[in-house]
Coordinates of C-alpha atoms in Angstrom, one line a residue:
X1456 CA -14.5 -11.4 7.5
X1457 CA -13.4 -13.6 10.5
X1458 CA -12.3 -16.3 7.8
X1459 CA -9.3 -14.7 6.7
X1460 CA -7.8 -14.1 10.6
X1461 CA -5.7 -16.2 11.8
X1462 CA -6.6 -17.6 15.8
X1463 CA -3.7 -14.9 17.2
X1464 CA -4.7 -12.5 14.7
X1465 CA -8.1 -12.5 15.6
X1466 CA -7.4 -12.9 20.0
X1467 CA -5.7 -9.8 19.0
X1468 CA -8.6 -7.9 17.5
X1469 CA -10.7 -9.7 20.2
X1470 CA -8.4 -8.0 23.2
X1471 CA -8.7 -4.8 21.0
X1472 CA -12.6 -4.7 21.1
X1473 CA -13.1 -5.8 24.3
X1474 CA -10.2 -3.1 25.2
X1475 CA -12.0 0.0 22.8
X1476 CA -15.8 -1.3 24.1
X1477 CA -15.3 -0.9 27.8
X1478 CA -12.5 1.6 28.2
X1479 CA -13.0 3.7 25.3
X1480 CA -16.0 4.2 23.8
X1481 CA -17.9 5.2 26.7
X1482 CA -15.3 8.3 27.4
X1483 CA -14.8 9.4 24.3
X1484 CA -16.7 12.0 23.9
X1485 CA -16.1 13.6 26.9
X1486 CA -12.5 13.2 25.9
X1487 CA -13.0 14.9 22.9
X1488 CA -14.9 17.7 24.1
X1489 CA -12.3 18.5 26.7
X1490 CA -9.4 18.1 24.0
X1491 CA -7.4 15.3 25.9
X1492 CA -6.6 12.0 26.3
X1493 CA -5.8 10.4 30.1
X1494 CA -2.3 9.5 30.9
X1495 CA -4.2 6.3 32.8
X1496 CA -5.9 5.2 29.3
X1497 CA -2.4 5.7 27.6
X1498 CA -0.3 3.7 30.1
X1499 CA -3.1 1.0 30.6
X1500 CA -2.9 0.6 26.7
X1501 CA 0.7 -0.1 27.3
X1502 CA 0.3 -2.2 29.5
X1503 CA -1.8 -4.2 27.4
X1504 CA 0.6 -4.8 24.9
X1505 CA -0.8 -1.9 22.1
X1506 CA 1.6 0.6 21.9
X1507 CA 4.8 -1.7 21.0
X1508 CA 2.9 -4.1 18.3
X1509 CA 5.4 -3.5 15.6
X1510 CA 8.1 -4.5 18.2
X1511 CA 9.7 -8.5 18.6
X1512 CA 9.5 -9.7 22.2
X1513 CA 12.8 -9.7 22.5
X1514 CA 13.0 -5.8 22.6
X1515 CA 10.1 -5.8 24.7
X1516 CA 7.3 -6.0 22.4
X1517 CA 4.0 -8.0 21.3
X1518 CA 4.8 -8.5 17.7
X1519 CA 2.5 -10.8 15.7
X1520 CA 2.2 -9.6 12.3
X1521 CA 0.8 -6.3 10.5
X1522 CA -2.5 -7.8 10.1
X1523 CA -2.8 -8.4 13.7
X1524 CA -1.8 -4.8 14.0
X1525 CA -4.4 -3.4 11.7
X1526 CA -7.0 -5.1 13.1
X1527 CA -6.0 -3.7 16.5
X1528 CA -5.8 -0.5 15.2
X1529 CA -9.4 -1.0 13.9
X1530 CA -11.2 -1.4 16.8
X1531 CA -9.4 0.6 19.0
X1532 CA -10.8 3.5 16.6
X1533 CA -14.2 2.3 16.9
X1534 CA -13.7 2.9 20.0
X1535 CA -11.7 6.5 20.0
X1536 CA -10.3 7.4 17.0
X1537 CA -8.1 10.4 19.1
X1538 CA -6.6 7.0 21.0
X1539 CA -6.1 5.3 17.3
X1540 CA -4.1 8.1 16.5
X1541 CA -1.5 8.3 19.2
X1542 CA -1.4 4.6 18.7
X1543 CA -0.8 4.4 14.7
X1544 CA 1.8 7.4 15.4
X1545 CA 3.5 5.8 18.1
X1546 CA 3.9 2.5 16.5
X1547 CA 4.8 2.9 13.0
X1548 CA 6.9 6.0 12.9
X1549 CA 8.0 6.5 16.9
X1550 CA 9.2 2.9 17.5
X1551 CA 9.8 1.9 13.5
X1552 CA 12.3 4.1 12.6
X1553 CA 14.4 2.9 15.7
X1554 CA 13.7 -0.7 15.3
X1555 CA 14.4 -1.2 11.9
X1556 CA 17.5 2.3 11.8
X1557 CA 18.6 2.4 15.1
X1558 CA 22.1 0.5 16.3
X1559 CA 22.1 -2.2 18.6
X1560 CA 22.7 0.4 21.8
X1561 CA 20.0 2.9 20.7
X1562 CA 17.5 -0.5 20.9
X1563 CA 18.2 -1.7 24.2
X1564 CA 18.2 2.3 25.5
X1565 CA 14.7 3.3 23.9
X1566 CA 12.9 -0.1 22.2
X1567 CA 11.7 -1.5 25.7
X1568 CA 10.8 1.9 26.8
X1569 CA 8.6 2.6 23.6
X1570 CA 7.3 -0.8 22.9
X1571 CA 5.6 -1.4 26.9
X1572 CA 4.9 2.7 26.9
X1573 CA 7.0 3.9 29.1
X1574 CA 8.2 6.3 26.9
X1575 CA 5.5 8.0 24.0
X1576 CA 7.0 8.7 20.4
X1577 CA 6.2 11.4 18.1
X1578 CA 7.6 12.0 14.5
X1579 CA 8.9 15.4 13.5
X1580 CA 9.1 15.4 10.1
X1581 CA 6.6 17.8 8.4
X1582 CA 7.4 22.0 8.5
X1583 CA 5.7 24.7 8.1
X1584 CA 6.6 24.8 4.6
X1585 CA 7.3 21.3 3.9
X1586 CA 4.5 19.1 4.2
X1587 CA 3.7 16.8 1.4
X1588 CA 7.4 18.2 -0.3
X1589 CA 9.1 16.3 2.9
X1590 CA 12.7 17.3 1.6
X1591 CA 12.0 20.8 1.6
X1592 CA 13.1 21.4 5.0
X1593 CA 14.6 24.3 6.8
X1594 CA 15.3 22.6 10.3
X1595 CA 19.4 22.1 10.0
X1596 CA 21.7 20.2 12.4
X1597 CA 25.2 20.9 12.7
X1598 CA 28.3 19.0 14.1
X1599 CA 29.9 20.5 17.1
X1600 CA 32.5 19.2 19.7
X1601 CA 30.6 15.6 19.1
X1602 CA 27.0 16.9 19.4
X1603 CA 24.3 18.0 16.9
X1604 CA 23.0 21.2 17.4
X1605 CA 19.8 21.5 16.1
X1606 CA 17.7 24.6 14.4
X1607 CA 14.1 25.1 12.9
X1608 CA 10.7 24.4 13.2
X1609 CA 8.4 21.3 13.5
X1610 CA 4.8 21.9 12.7
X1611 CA 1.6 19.5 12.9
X1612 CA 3.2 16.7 15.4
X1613 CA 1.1 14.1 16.8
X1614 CA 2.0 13.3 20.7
X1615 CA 3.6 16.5 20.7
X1616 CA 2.9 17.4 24.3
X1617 CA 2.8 13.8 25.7
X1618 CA 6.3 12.4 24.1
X1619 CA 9.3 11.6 25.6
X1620 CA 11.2 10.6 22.9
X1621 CA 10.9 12.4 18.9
X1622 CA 12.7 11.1 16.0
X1623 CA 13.5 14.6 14.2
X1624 CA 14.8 15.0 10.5
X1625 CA 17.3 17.9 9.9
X1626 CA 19.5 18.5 6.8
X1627 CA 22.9 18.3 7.7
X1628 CA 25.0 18.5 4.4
X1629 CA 22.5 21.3 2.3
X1630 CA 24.6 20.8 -0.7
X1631 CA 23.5 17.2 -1.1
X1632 CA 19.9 18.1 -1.8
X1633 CA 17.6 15.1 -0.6
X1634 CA 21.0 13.1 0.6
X1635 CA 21.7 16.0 2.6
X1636 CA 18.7 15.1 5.6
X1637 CA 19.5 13.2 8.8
X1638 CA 17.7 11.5 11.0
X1639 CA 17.9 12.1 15.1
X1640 CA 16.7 10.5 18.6
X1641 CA 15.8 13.3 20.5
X1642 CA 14.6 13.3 24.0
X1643 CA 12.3 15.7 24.6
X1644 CA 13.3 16.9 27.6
X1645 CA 17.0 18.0 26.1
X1646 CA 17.1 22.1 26.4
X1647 CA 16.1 23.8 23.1
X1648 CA 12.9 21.2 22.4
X1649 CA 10.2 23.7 23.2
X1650 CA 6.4 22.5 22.8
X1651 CA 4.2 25.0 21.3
X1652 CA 0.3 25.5 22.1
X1653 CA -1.7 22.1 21.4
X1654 CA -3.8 23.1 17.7
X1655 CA -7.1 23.2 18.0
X1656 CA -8.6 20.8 15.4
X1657 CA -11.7 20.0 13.7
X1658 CA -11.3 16.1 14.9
X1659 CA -9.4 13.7 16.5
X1660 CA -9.6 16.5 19.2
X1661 CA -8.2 14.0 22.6
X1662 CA -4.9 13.3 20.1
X1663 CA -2.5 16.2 20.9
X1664 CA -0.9 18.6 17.7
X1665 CA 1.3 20.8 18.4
X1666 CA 4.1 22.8 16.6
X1667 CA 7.8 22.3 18.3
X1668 CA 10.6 24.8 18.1
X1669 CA 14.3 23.7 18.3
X1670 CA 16.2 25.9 19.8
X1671 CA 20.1 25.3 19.7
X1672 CA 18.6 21.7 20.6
X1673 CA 21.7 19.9 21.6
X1674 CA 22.2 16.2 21.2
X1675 CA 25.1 13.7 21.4
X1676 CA 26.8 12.5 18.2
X1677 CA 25.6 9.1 19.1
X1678 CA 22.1 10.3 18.5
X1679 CA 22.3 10.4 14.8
X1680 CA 19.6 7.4 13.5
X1681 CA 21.1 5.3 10.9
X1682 CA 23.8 6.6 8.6
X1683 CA 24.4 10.5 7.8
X1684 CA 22.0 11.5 4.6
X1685 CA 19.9 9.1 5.3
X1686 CA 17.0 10.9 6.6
X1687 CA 14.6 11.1 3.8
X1688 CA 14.9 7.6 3.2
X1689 CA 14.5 6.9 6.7
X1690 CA 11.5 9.4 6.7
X1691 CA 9.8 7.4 3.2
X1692 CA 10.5 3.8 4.4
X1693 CA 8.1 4.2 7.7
X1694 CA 5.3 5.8 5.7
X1695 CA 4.4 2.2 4.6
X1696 CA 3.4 1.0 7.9
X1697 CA 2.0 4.4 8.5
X1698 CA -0.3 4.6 5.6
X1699 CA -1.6 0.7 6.7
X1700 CA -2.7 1.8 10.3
X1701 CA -4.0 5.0 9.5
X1702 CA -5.8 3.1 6.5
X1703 CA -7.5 1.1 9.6
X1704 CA -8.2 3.6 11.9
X1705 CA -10.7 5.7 8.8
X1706 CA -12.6 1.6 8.9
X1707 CA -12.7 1.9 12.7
X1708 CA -14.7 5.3 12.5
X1709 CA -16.4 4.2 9.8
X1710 CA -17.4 0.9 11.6
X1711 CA -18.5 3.1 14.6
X1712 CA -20.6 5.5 12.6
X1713 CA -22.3 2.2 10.1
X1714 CA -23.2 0.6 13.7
X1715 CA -24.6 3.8 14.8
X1716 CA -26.7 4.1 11.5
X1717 CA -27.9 1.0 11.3
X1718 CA -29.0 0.7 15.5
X1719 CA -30.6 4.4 14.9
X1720 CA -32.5 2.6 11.9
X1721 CA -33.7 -0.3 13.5
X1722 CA -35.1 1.9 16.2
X1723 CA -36.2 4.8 14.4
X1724 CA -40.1 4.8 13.3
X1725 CA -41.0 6.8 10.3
X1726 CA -44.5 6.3 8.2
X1727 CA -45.5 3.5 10.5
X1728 CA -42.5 1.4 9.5
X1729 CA -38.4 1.2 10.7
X1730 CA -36.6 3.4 9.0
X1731 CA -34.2 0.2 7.9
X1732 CA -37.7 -1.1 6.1
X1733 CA -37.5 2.1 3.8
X1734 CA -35.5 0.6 0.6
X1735 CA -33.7 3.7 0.0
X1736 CA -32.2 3.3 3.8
X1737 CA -31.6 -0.2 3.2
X1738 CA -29.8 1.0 0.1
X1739 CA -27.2 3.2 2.0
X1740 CA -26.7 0.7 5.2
X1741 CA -26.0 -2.1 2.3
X1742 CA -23.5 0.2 0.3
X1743 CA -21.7 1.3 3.6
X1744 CA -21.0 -2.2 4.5
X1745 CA -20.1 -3.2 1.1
X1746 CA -17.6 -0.2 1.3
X1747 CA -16.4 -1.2 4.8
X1748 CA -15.4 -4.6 3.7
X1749 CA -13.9 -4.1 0.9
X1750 CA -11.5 -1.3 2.3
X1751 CA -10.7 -3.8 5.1
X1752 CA -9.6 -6.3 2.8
X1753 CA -7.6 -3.8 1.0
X1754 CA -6.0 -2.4 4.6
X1755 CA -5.3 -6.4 4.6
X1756 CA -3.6 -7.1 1.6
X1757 CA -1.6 -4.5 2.3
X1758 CA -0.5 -5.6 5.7
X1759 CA 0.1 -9.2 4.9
X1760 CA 2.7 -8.1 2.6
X1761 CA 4.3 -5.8 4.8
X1762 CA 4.6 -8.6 7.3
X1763 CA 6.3 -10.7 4.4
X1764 CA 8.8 -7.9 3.7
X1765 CA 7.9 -7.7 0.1
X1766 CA 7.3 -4.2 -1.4
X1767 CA 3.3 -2.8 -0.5
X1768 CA 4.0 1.1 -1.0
X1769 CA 1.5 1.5 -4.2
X1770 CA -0.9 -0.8 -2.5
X1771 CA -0.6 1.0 1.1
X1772 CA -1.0 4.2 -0.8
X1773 CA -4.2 2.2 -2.3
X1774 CA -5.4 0.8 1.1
X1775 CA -5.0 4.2 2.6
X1776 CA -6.9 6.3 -0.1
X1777 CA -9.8 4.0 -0.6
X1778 CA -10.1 3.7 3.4
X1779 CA -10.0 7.5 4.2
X1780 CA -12.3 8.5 1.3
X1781 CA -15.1 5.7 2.3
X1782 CA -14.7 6.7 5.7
X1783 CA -16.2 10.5 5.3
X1784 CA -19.1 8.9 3.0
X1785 CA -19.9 6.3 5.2
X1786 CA -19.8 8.6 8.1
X1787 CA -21.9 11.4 5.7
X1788 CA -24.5 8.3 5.2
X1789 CA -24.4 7.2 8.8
X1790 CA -25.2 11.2 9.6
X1791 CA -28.1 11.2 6.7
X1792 CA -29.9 8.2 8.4
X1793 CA -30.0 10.5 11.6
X1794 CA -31.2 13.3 9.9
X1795 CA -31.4 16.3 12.2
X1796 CA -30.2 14.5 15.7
X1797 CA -26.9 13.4 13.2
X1798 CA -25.9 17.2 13.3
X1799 CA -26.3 17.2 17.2
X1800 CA -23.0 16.6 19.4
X1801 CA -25.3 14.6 21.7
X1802 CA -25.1 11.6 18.8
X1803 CA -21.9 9.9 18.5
X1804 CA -21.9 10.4 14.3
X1805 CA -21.3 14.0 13.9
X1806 CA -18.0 13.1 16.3
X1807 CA -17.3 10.4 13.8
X1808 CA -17.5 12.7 11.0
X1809 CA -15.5 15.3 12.4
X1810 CA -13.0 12.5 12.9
X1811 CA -12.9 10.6 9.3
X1812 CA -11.7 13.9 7.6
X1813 CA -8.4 14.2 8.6
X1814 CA -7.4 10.4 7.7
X1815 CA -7.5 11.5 3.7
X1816 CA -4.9 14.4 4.8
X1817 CA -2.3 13.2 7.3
X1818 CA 0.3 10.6 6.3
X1819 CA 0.1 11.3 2.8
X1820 CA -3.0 13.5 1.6
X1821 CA -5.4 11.4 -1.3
X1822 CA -3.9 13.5 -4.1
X1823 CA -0.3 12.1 -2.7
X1824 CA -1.7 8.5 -2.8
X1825 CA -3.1 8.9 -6.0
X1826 CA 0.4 9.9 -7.4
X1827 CA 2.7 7.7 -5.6
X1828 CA 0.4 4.7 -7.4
X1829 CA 0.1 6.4 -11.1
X1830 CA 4.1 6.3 -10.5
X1831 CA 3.6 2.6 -10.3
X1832 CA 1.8 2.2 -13.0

């Protein structure tokens, strides 16, 4: 697929590879089973330029274009899809909303910081009741003396425990309905942001979940993120670039698990032959790469509208669904062609599988995808 890269788009994905192959890959399991991922591996990917790809240079960041980014987001996931995760979090909804929301003194305070990773983003959108209903929330903010002072829950945020910064969506005028959300920069470290315990999850198990309680949180008025009410559409207009890298990262583990599958097969004897010379082998290896390419070049599509600022939310919401439900059957094939040693932690594809379900659910679960595009239609 190396036709349809550009030279910088495909240096990028190069770095990426060469980044996910040696620093990555060979940890990540351990990282999984111990449920965490290094602050070294973090910082060295910001040092490399991964954490602020959605960010011009001019606030400190490596900006190329969203292909570039999805390509990036690939392979670091072939690498460690935990480390995909805080990346595609970080980028598209800790440093977006700012960039494309903030004012010009909330960029030069927190864009540099989030774009090299000196300071980690997380989201806090989704509530214990409000997940796929995103307006439904219960978390309120109210004006005081010239600060917000923030109430409610947050439930299911990535970088959680590891952020420095959240962008946190209250309703501040209840009587508007959906115009009645706000969006907010909120240090973490203000009094009343309390972290809860770290979920324990099926996969992605080095990304840290946790629930967050705001407690009288109190903020400046200055940190209120665009314009009053304009939460939800602040909340909907990131989920685009969202949707696109987690879109990538299911390819990435599914690229990891095919490569497994089809190394395991080449090695494999059975009946006196390869397994890979059994047709009905060769079947699944040729339909898993078939699948692989074809979601890549939908995660593409997607992406090089984005970067042309022309409207991609149906075909994100494609991208993303297609993506996320090959990646659980490629990674089911890729466990299949291991047979029983594919159900043992000591092979890399029953990590992969753990890891491919949860890209159908966050950002938008399929049955979301599916109706944001009929809506389209």
């Amino acid at each position: 697929m190396d036709d349809f890269l550009t030279d910088e788009q495909r240096m990028v994905r190069d770095a990426a590879r060469d980044f996910a192959m040696k620093s990555l890959a060979p940890h990540a399991a351990e990282w999984d089973r111990g449920g965490i991922l290094p602050d070294d591996v973090v910082a060295m990917m910001g040092e490399l330029g991964f954490l602020g790809m959605i960010v011009p240079a001019e606030w400190g960041g490596t900006y190329t274009d969203y292909v570039a980014y999805a390509a990036a987001i690939e392979e670091i996931a072939a690498g460690c899809a935990s480390c995909a995760a805080m990346m595609s979090v970080h980028n598209s909804v800790g440093c977006g909303p700012i960039l494309q929301y903030g004012n010009l003194a909330q960029k030069d305070r927190y864009l540099h910081g989030l774009a090299t990773g000196a300071l980690i983003g997380a989201f806090c959108l989704t509530e214990p009741q409000a997940g796929s209903e995103a307006h439904n929330l219960r978390t309120k903010a109210e004006l005081r003396d010239g600060h917000w002072v923030i109430n409610g829950s947050k439930q299911f945020v990535t970088n959680g425990s590891r952020a420095e910064l959240a962008i946190v969506f209250a309703v501040t005028d209840p009587e508007r309905g959906k115009r009645g959300i706000s969006a907010f920069i909120v240090p973490t470290d203000t009094a009343g942001f309390n972290v809860g315990r770290l979920e324990e999850k099926m996969g992605i198990r080095a990304s840290d979940t946790c629930s967050i309680s705001l407690d009288d949180c109190t903020i400046p008025e200055t940190h209120l993120l665009g314009e009053r009410g304009e939460g939800l559409r602040i909340a909907l207009s990131n989920l685009e670039g969202g949707r696109i890298g987690i879109a990538a990262q299911a390819i990435g583990i599914a690229k990891a698990a095919f490569e497994e599958a089809r190394e395991y097969a080449r090695q494999r004897v059975q009946f006196g032959q390869p397994l890979i010379s059994h047709q009905s082998i060769a079947n699944m290896l040729a339909d898993m790469v078939t699948h692989l390419n074809a979601a890549r070049l939908l995660v593409h599509h997607a992406a090089r509208l984005r970067t042309l600022g022309m409207p991609c939310l149906s075909v994100a919401s494609q991208a993303k669904l297609f993506a996320s439900e090959m990646a659980e059957k490629v990674c089911s094939d890729a466990l299949q062609i291991h047979g029983g040693y594919g159900y043992l932690q000591d092979y890399n594809v029953e990590r992969h599988y753990r890891d491919a379900r949860i890209t159908q659910i966050y950002e938008g679960t399929s049955e979301v995808q599916r109706m944001l595009i009929a809506r389209q239609l």
